[in-house]
Amino acid sequence: MKITSISAVAVDCGFNRQSLQTSRVASPMSRFPRFAAERSSWMWPAKKVFVQVIGEDGNVGWGCTNGGEIVAMIVNEHLARLLDGQELDELSVLNEQMRASLLPCDRSGFAMMAVAGVDIALWDLHAKAAGQSLVDHLGGSDEQSLPVYLTTQCPEDASGGGWSGLKAAAPYGPESGQQGLEDNIALMHRFSAAAGPDVPIMIDAFMAWDADYTLRFAEGIADLQVAWIEDPTPPQDLEALTKIRREMDPNISLALGNFAFSYADCTDLLRSALVDILQPDIAWAGGVSEGLRILELAGDNGVPVILHNTCEQPWALALAAASQSDAMVECVDRGKESPLYSLMGPRPAIAVGQVAIPRDPAGNHPPPHVMAAFAVVDAPMKEN
């Protein structure tokens, strides 16, 4: 079956209005006072990018990623013409073509978000053509649900929820001095009290810290059972990560890879032997095809993988269920009314710390306002 059309639109789905964006959360921009208070003050283009791939049989595959108009432009002006008219058979080859075509510009960031959006749509179309859910198309799973850890700002509300862990987003970095450090430590005591003795707690530093600050924090929470510190520095700062791993309590793991946007980025990290838990995001790191390669790579290196922000991504849930044994996934607490959990179908069913594995052969299908956005873009073309 041939691909007859690929297109993308950027749609405001409220990402920059959810609480993790509008409250103080540490980031690489925290050292600049103008941008310290809210992530939304500086975050990359925040519109979600929806990708539509149409096959000659009339089926439509859907993908979704981040990066707003920048990523939509890469899809529409570059990737679409590469894949238009190609056979939908070897998805890994199509993915390789997209990545290779972008190498002169980038192998990471927005480029790989664009590749991911198209790749996810291609897998969705491929599964629909076979009349299968994506999890079955990837090999199936005997499990009905997966255990979930929760990233939240309200640990007390999550207490006793059956979660496999509770993770905090660090509010402060080195720019906030000793008081900020003490506040971060106090936050972990809140998480520990809410989680109870048998539920792990973790913290995400979102690349806002440096080696010395991370080590001071680790000393400050030595009386707590903190399972991991996530992305304390940029993944490219191997010197800082080496110092952290060498001097930090070995019982605290380093979780890295949210911002490793490809197999190549993950290879660099794993080669350093600093990664205790790898956490790539399928909607950023090249999609399902690249995700399969990364999972195999991590397995060969004996490093566990927890896919980033899994519960907002039905394709990531399917990949974890079909391709991992003893998988655990992440849910980001957006509140009960957030639309970010229903951008490609019904909100995932989560109960007692378990999320149901999506098994609908109808696959991805965006909400009406996204379909309307595609109709507006297509209208001038039809008139001409």
Short mmCIF file of C-alpha atoms in Angstrom, two decimals:
data_model
loop_
_atom_site.label_atom_id
_atom_site.label_comp_id
_atom_site.label_asym_id
_atom_site.label_seq_id
_atom_site.Cartn_x
_atom_site.Cartn_y
_atom_site.Cartn_z
CA MET A 1 0.00 0.00 0.00
CA LYS A 2 1.30 3.42 -0.95
CA ILE A 3 1.31 6.61 1.09
CA THR A 4 -0.80 9.21 -0.68
CA SER A 5 -0.60 12.18 1.68
CA ILE A 6 1.25 13.46 4.74
CA SER A 7 0.38 16.70 6.52
CA ALA A 8 0.73 18.31 9.94
CA VAL A 9 -0.96 21.09 11.90
CA ALA A 10 0.00 22.80 15.16
CA VAL A 11 -2.90 23.12 17.61
CA ASP A 12 -3.05 24.85 20.98
CA CYS A 13 -4.18 22.13 23.40
CA GLY A 14 -3.51 24.02 26.60
CA PHE A 15 -0.05 22.64 27.33
CA ASN A 16 1.32 25.95 28.61
CA ARG A 17 -1.71 26.46 30.83
CA GLN A 18 -1.33 23.30 32.91
CA SER A 19 0.10 23.61 36.41
CA LEU A 20 3.62 22.31 35.77
CA GLN A 21 4.01 25.16 33.28
CA THR A 22 2.47 27.93 35.36
CA SER A 23 4.09 27.20 38.74
CA ARG A 24 7.72 27.45 39.76
CA VAL A 25 9.60 24.41 38.48
CA ALA A 26 13.38 24.40 38.02
CA SER A 27 14.68 24.45 34.45
CA PRO A 28 17.79 25.39 32.46
CA MET A 29 16.33 28.93 32.34
CA SER A 30 15.92 29.31 36.11
CA ARG A 31 19.19 31.23 36.43
CA PHE A 32 17.62 34.08 34.44
CA PRO A 33 15.24 35.95 36.77
CA ARG A 34 12.86 36.91 33.98
CA PHE A 35 12.19 33.23 33.20
CA ALA A 36 12.50 31.60 36.64
CA ALA A 37 8.92 31.76 37.89
CA GLU A 38 7.12 29.82 35.15
CA ARG A 39 8.22 27.36 32.48
CA SER A 40 5.58 28.82 30.18
CA SER A 41 7.56 32.08 30.06
CA TRP A 42 10.25 30.50 27.90
CA MET A 43 9.21 26.99 26.85
CA TRP A 44 9.67 25.93 23.23
CA PRO A 45 6.62 26.43 20.93
CA ALA A 46 3.94 24.76 23.02
CA LYS A 47 1.31 23.82 20.46
CA LYS A 48 0.86 20.10 19.90
CA VAL A 49 1.67 18.90 16.39
CA PHE A 50 -0.76 16.41 14.85
CA VAL A 51 0.39 14.41 11.85
CA GLN A 52 -1.98 12.79 9.36
CA VAL A 53 -0.81 10.06 6.96
CA ILE A 54 -3.30 8.76 4.40
CA GLY A 55 -2.88 5.44 2.61
CA GLU A 56 -4.21 4.55 -0.82
CA ASP A 57 -6.79 2.27 0.83
CA GLY A 58 -8.33 5.33 2.51
CA ASN A 59 -7.14 4.52 6.02
CA VAL A 60 -5.69 7.40 8.02
CA GLY A 61 -2.83 7.13 10.49
CA TRP A 62 -2.39 9.73 13.21
CA GLY A 63 0.63 10.84 15.21
CA CYS A 64 1.22 13.58 17.76
CA THR A 65 4.31 15.33 19.09
CA ASN A 66 5.49 18.71 20.40
CA GLY A 67 7.28 21.69 18.90
CA GLY A 68 4.46 23.76 17.46
CA GLU A 69 4.78 25.49 14.11
CA ILE A 70 8.50 24.65 13.84
CA VAL A 71 7.90 20.91 13.84
CA ALA A 72 4.79 21.21 11.64
CA MET A 73 6.89 23.07 9.08
CA ILE A 74 9.54 20.32 9.04
CA VAL A 75 6.84 17.73 8.40
CA ASN A 76 4.96 19.72 5.74
CA GLU A 77 7.89 21.27 3.89
CA HIS A 78 10.38 18.43 4.06
CA LEU A 79 9.35 15.00 5.35
CA ALA A 80 6.03 14.88 3.49
CA ARG A 81 7.64 15.09 0.06
CA LEU A 82 10.18 12.40 0.97
CA LEU A 83 7.55 9.81 1.85
CA ASP A 84 4.75 10.73 -0.53
CA GLY A 85 4.09 7.82 -2.88
CA GLN A 86 6.35 5.37 -1.03
CA GLU A 87 5.20 1.90 -0.07
CA LEU A 88 4.03 1.43 3.50
CA ASP A 89 5.91 -1.79 4.13
CA GLU A 90 9.29 -1.41 5.84
CA LEU A 91 8.60 1.26 8.44
CA SER A 92 12.16 1.14 9.78
CA VAL A 93 13.46 2.08 6.31
CA LEU A 94 11.06 5.03 6.07
CA ASN A 95 12.21 6.16 9.50
CA GLU A 96 15.85 5.83 8.45
CA GLN A 97 15.21 7.92 5.34
CA MET A 98 13.66 10.71 7.40
CA ARG A 99 16.52 10.74 9.89
CA ALA A 100 19.20 10.64 7.20
CA SER A 101 17.62 13.54 5.32
CA LEU A 102 17.81 15.73 8.43
CA LEU A 103 21.40 14.93 9.40
CA PRO A 104 22.86 17.98 7.63
CA CYS A 105 20.67 20.13 9.92
CA ASP A 106 20.22 18.20 13.16
CA ARG A 107 19.89 14.74 14.67
CA SER A 108 18.02 15.88 17.77
CA GLY A 109 15.40 18.28 19.16
CA PHE A 110 12.77 19.59 16.76
CA ALA A 111 14.07 17.44 13.90
CA MET A 112 13.48 14.21 15.77
CA MET A 113 10.11 15.41 17.09
CA ALA A 114 9.07 15.77 13.45
CA VAL A 115 10.36 12.30 12.60
CA ALA A 116 8.55 10.93 15.64
CA GLY A 117 5.22 12.48 14.69
CA VAL A 118 5.34 10.98 11.20
CA ASP A 119 6.64 7.61 12.39
CA ILE A 120 3.87 7.25 14.98
CA ALA A 121 1.29 8.02 12.27
CA LEU A 122 2.90 5.46 9.94
CA TRP A 123 2.69 2.76 12.61
CA ASP A 124 -0.92 3.70 13.31
CA LEU A 125 -1.76 3.42 9.61
CA HIS A 126 0.15 0.13 9.28
CA ALA A 127 -1.71 -1.40 12.25
CA LYS A 128 -5.10 -0.18 10.95
CA ALA A 129 -4.40 -1.72 7.54
CA ALA A 130 -3.78 -5.03 9.31
CA GLY A 131 -6.94 -4.67 11.42
CA GLN A 132 -4.92 -4.80 14.64
CA SER A 133 -4.34 -2.68 17.69
CA LEU A 134 -0.80 -1.33 17.85
CA VAL A 135 0.11 -3.51 20.83
CA ASP A 136 -0.90 -6.63 18.86
CA HIS A 137 0.84 -5.30 15.75
CA LEU A 138 4.04 -5.02 17.82
CA GLY A 139 3.81 -8.62 18.99
CA GLY A 140 1.09 -8.53 21.62
CA SER A 141 1.09 -8.74 25.39
CA ASP A 142 -0.43 -11.15 27.90
CA GLU A 143 -0.86 -8.30 30.37
CA GLN A 144 -4.01 -6.23 30.65
CA SER A 145 -2.44 -3.29 32.48
CA LEU A 146 0.91 -1.81 33.47
CA PRO A 147 2.09 -0.41 36.84
CA VAL A 148 2.38 3.37 36.96
CA TYR A 149 4.44 5.88 38.89
CA LEU A 150 2.98 9.36 39.30
CA THR A 151 4.69 12.70 38.71
CA THR A 152 2.70 15.16 40.79
CA GLN A 153 2.77 18.46 42.64
CA CYS A 154 0.25 17.20 45.22
CA PRO A 155 1.70 14.07 46.84
CA GLU A 156 -0.85 14.13 49.65
CA ASP A 157 -3.67 13.70 47.09
CA ALA A 158 -1.88 10.65 45.66
CA SER A 159 -1.26 8.93 49.00
CA GLY A 160 -2.54 5.38 49.09
CA GLY A 161 -3.29 5.34 45.38
CA GLY A 162 -1.38 2.15 44.63
CA TRP A 163 1.29 3.96 42.64
CA SER A 164 4.67 2.34 41.98
CA GLY A 165 6.33 5.63 42.96
CA LEU A 166 5.73 9.34 43.46
CA LYS A 167 7.96 11.83 41.66
CA ALA A 168 8.42 15.53 42.39
CA ALA A 169 9.39 18.27 39.95
CA ALA A 170 12.16 20.26 41.66
CA PRO A 171 11.06 23.88 42.18
CA TYR A 172 14.55 25.29 42.69
CA GLY A 173 18.10 25.14 41.41
CA PRO A 174 21.45 26.72 42.36
CA GLU A 175 20.18 30.21 41.56
CA SER A 176 17.90 30.05 44.65
CA GLY A 177 20.77 29.50 47.09
CA GLN A 178 20.65 27.64 50.37
CA GLN A 179 16.97 28.41 50.98
CA GLY A 180 16.00 26.87 47.66
CA LEU A 181 18.04 23.77 48.44
CA GLU A 182 16.35 23.44 51.82
CA ASP A 183 12.96 23.87 50.18
CA ASN A 184 13.75 21.08 47.70
CA ILE A 185 14.76 18.82 50.57
CA ALA A 186 11.60 19.73 52.51
CA LEU A 187 9.55 18.86 49.43
CA MET A 188 11.04 15.37 49.41
CA HIS A 189 10.11 14.94 53.06
CA ARG A 190 6.53 15.80 52.05
CA PHE A 191 6.69 13.18 49.31
CA SER A 192 8.13 10.59 51.67
CA ALA A 193 5.39 11.16 54.24
CA ALA A 194 2.67 10.93 51.58
CA ALA A 195 4.14 7.87 49.88
CA GLY A 196 4.67 5.84 53.02
CA PRO A 197 7.51 3.39 53.72
CA ASP A 198 6.92 1.04 50.77
CA VAL A 199 6.49 3.46 47.85
CA PRO A 200 9.64 4.91 46.19
CA ILE A 201 10.01 8.66 45.77
CA MET A 202 11.97 10.45 43.05
CA ILE A 203 12.76 13.98 41.83
CA ASP A 204 13.10 15.48 38.35
CA ALA A 205 15.60 18.36 38.12
CA PHE A 206 14.92 19.08 34.42
CA MET A 207 18.60 19.81 33.66
CA ALA A 208 18.55 22.78 36.09
CA TRP A 209 21.28 21.65 38.50
CA ASP A 210 25.03 21.20 38.37
CA ALA A 211 27.23 18.51 39.90
CA ASP A 212 27.93 20.27 43.20
CA TYR A 213 24.29 21.20 43.77
CA THR A 214 23.17 17.63 43.03
CA LEU A 215 25.65 16.24 45.53
CA ARG A 216 24.54 18.72 48.20
CA PHE A 217 20.92 17.73 47.57
CA ALA A 218 21.80 14.03 47.80
CA GLU A 219 23.47 14.62 51.15
CA GLY A 220 20.41 16.52 52.35
CA ILE A 221 18.03 13.65 51.59
CA ALA A 222 20.32 10.90 52.89
CA ASP A 223 17.75 9.97 55.54
CA LEU A 224 15.11 9.33 52.86
CA GLN A 225 14.72 6.48 50.42
CA VAL A 226 14.98 8.49 47.18
CA ALA A 227 15.02 6.05 44.28
CA TRP A 228 16.42 8.36 41.62
CA ILE A 229 17.38 11.88 40.60
CA GLU A 230 16.28 12.60 37.04
CA ASP A 231 18.20 14.74 34.56
CA PRO A 232 20.16 16.84 37.07
CA THR A 233 22.27 18.27 34.22
CA PRO A 234 22.02 18.29 30.42
CA PRO A 235 22.78 14.79 29.06
CA GLN A 236 25.76 16.15 27.12
CA ASP A 237 27.52 17.27 30.32
CA LEU A 238 29.23 13.95 30.89
CA GLU A 239 31.88 15.54 33.11
CA ALA A 240 29.25 16.68 35.62
CA LEU A 241 27.35 13.39 35.43
CA THR A 242 30.57 11.45 35.97
CA LYS A 243 31.30 13.46 39.13
CA ILE A 244 27.75 12.92 40.39
CA ARG A 245 27.86 9.19 39.80
CA ARG A 246 31.33 8.87 41.35
CA GLU A 247 30.55 10.83 44.52
CA MET A 248 26.82 10.34 45.10
CA ASP A 249 25.30 7.59 47.23
CA PRO A 250 25.23 4.55 44.90
CA ASN A 251 21.76 3.69 46.23
CA ILE A 252 20.39 6.76 44.44
CA SER A 253 20.01 6.04 40.73
CA LEU A 254 20.60 8.46 37.87
CA ALA A 255 17.61 8.53 35.53
CA LEU A 256 18.60 10.13 32.23
CA GLY A 257 17.35 10.40 28.68
CA ASN A 258 14.23 12.59 28.57
CA PHE A 259 16.31 14.84 26.36
CA ALA A 260 18.12 12.11 24.46
CA PHE A 261 16.23 12.55 21.21
CA SER A 262 17.47 9.57 19.21
CA TYR A 263 19.21 6.21 19.17
CA ALA A 264 22.47 8.12 18.63
CA ASP A 265 21.88 10.30 21.70
CA CYS A 266 21.00 7.25 23.80
CA THR A 267 24.10 5.44 22.52
CA ASP A 268 26.29 8.31 23.72
CA LEU A 269 24.67 8.21 27.15
CA LEU A 270 24.87 4.45 27.54
CA ARG A 271 28.48 4.39 26.37
CA SER A 272 29.32 6.60 29.35
CA ALA A 273 28.10 3.88 31.76
CA LEU A 274 26.44 6.60 33.86
CA VAL A 275 22.80 5.71 33.22
CA ASP A 276 20.95 3.65 35.80
CA ILE A 277 17.52 4.17 34.21
CA LEU A 278 16.98 5.36 30.63
CA GLN A 279 13.85 7.48 30.02
CA PRO A 280 13.42 8.48 26.37
CA ASP A 281 10.18 10.04 25.14
CA ILE A 282 8.74 8.20 22.13
CA ALA A 283 7.05 11.34 20.78
CA TRP A 284 10.41 13.17 20.83
CA ALA A 285 12.97 10.46 20.11
CA GLY A 286 12.04 9.41 16.60
CA GLY A 287 8.82 7.52 17.26
CA VAL A 288 8.03 3.82 17.53
CA SER A 289 10.71 2.68 15.06
CA GLU A 290 13.48 4.49 16.92
CA GLY A 291 11.94 3.40 20.24
CA LEU A 292 12.29 -0.25 19.29
CA ARG A 293 15.98 0.28 18.51
CA ILE A 294 16.54 2.16 21.78
CA LEU A 295 14.85 -0.58 23.82
CA GLU A 296 17.06 -3.19 22.18
CA LEU A 297 20.16 -1.06 22.79
CA ALA A 298 19.31 -0.56 26.46
CA GLY A 299 18.63 -4.27 26.86
CA ASP A 300 22.02 -5.12 25.39
CA ASN A 301 23.57 -2.74 27.96
CA GLY A 302 21.54 -4.13 30.87
CA VAL A 303 19.88 -0.75 31.55
CA PRO A 304 16.16 -0.62 32.41
CA VAL A 305 13.92 1.75 30.42
CA ILE A 306 10.91 3.72 31.64
CA LEU A 307 9.36 5.59 28.73
CA HIS A 308 8.84 9.27 29.54
CA ASN A 309 5.28 10.63 29.94
CA THR A 310 3.87 7.29 28.88
CA CYS A 311 0.23 7.60 29.83
CA GLU A 312 -0.38 10.55 27.46
CA GLN A 313 0.90 8.42 24.56
CA PRO A 314 -1.08 5.30 23.57
CA TRP A 315 1.77 4.27 21.25
CA ALA A 316 4.23 4.39 24.16
CA LEU A 317 1.91 2.26 26.30
CA ALA A 318 1.64 -0.23 23.45
CA LEU A 319 5.41 -0.29 22.98
CA ALA A 320 6.06 -0.81 26.70
CA ALA A 321 3.50 -3.61 26.88
CA ALA A 322 4.68 -5.45 23.77
CA SER A 323 8.43 -4.93 24.00
CA GLN A 324 9.31 -4.82 27.70
CA SER A 325 9.11 -7.38 30.46
CA ASP A 326 8.16 -6.02 33.88
CA ALA A 327 7.49 -2.60 32.35
CA MET A 328 6.67 0.40 34.52
CA VAL A 329 5.32 3.61 33.01
CA GLU A 330 4.86 7.27 33.98
CA CYS A 331 1.71 9.30 34.50
CA VAL A 332 2.05 13.08 34.78
CA ASP A 333 -0.65 14.48 37.04
CA ARG A 334 -2.42 17.12 34.92
CA GLY A 335 -5.65 17.12 36.94
CA LYS A 336 -8.93 15.46 36.07
CA GLU A 337 -9.96 17.90 33.35
CA SER A 338 -6.78 18.18 31.27
CA PRO A 339 -7.32 17.49 27.55
CA LEU A 340 -3.72 16.28 27.16
CA TYR A 341 -4.73 12.71 28.04
CA SER A 342 -7.34 12.44 25.30
CA LEU A 343 -5.58 13.83 22.23
CA MET A 344 -5.63 10.48 20.41
CA GLY A 345 -8.66 8.74 21.84
CA PRO A 346 -10.32 8.21 25.21
CA ARG A 347 -8.43 9.12 28.38
CA PRO A 348 -6.50 6.01 29.52
CA ALA A 349 -8.14 4.05 32.31
CA ILE A 350 -5.97 4.29 35.43
CA ALA A 351 -7.01 2.65 38.68
CA VAL A 352 -5.10 1.49 41.78
CA GLY A 353 -1.80 2.44 40.20
CA GLN A 354 -2.37 0.48 36.99
CA VAL A 355 -3.08 1.75 33.47
CA ALA A 356 -5.01 -0.33 30.94
CA ILE A 357 -3.12 -1.27 27.77
CA PRO A 358 -4.86 0.26 24.70
CA ARG A 359 -6.21 -2.47 22.45
CA ASP A 360 -8.61 -0.69 20.11
CA PRO A 361 -7.93 -1.71 16.46
CA ALA A 362 -9.40 1.67 15.44
CA GLY A 363 -6.11 3.12 16.66
CA ASN A 364 -5.43 6.80 17.08
CA HIS A 365 -8.16 9.33 16.36
CA PRO A 366 -7.85 13.00 17.35
CA PRO A 367 -10.69 15.10 18.81
CA PRO A 368 -13.05 17.18 16.63
CA HIS A 369 -11.19 20.49 17.07
CA VAL A 370 -8.03 18.91 15.64
CA MET A 371 -9.96 17.49 12.69
CA ALA A 372 -11.38 20.97 12.15
CA ALA A 373 -7.85 22.42 12.07
CA PHE A 374 -6.92 20.00 9.26
CA ALA A 375 -10.10 20.94 7.38
CA VAL A 376 -9.14 24.62 7.51
CA VAL A 377 -5.65 23.89 6.17
CA ASP A 378 -6.97 21.63 3.42
CA ALA A 379 -9.76 24.00 2.31
CA PRO A 380 -7.62 26.33 0.11
CA MET A 381 -6.07 23.32 -1.58
CA LYS A 382 -9.49 21.92 -2.42
CA GLU A 383 -10.69 25.28 -3.74
CA ASN A 384 -7.71 25.48 -6.06
#
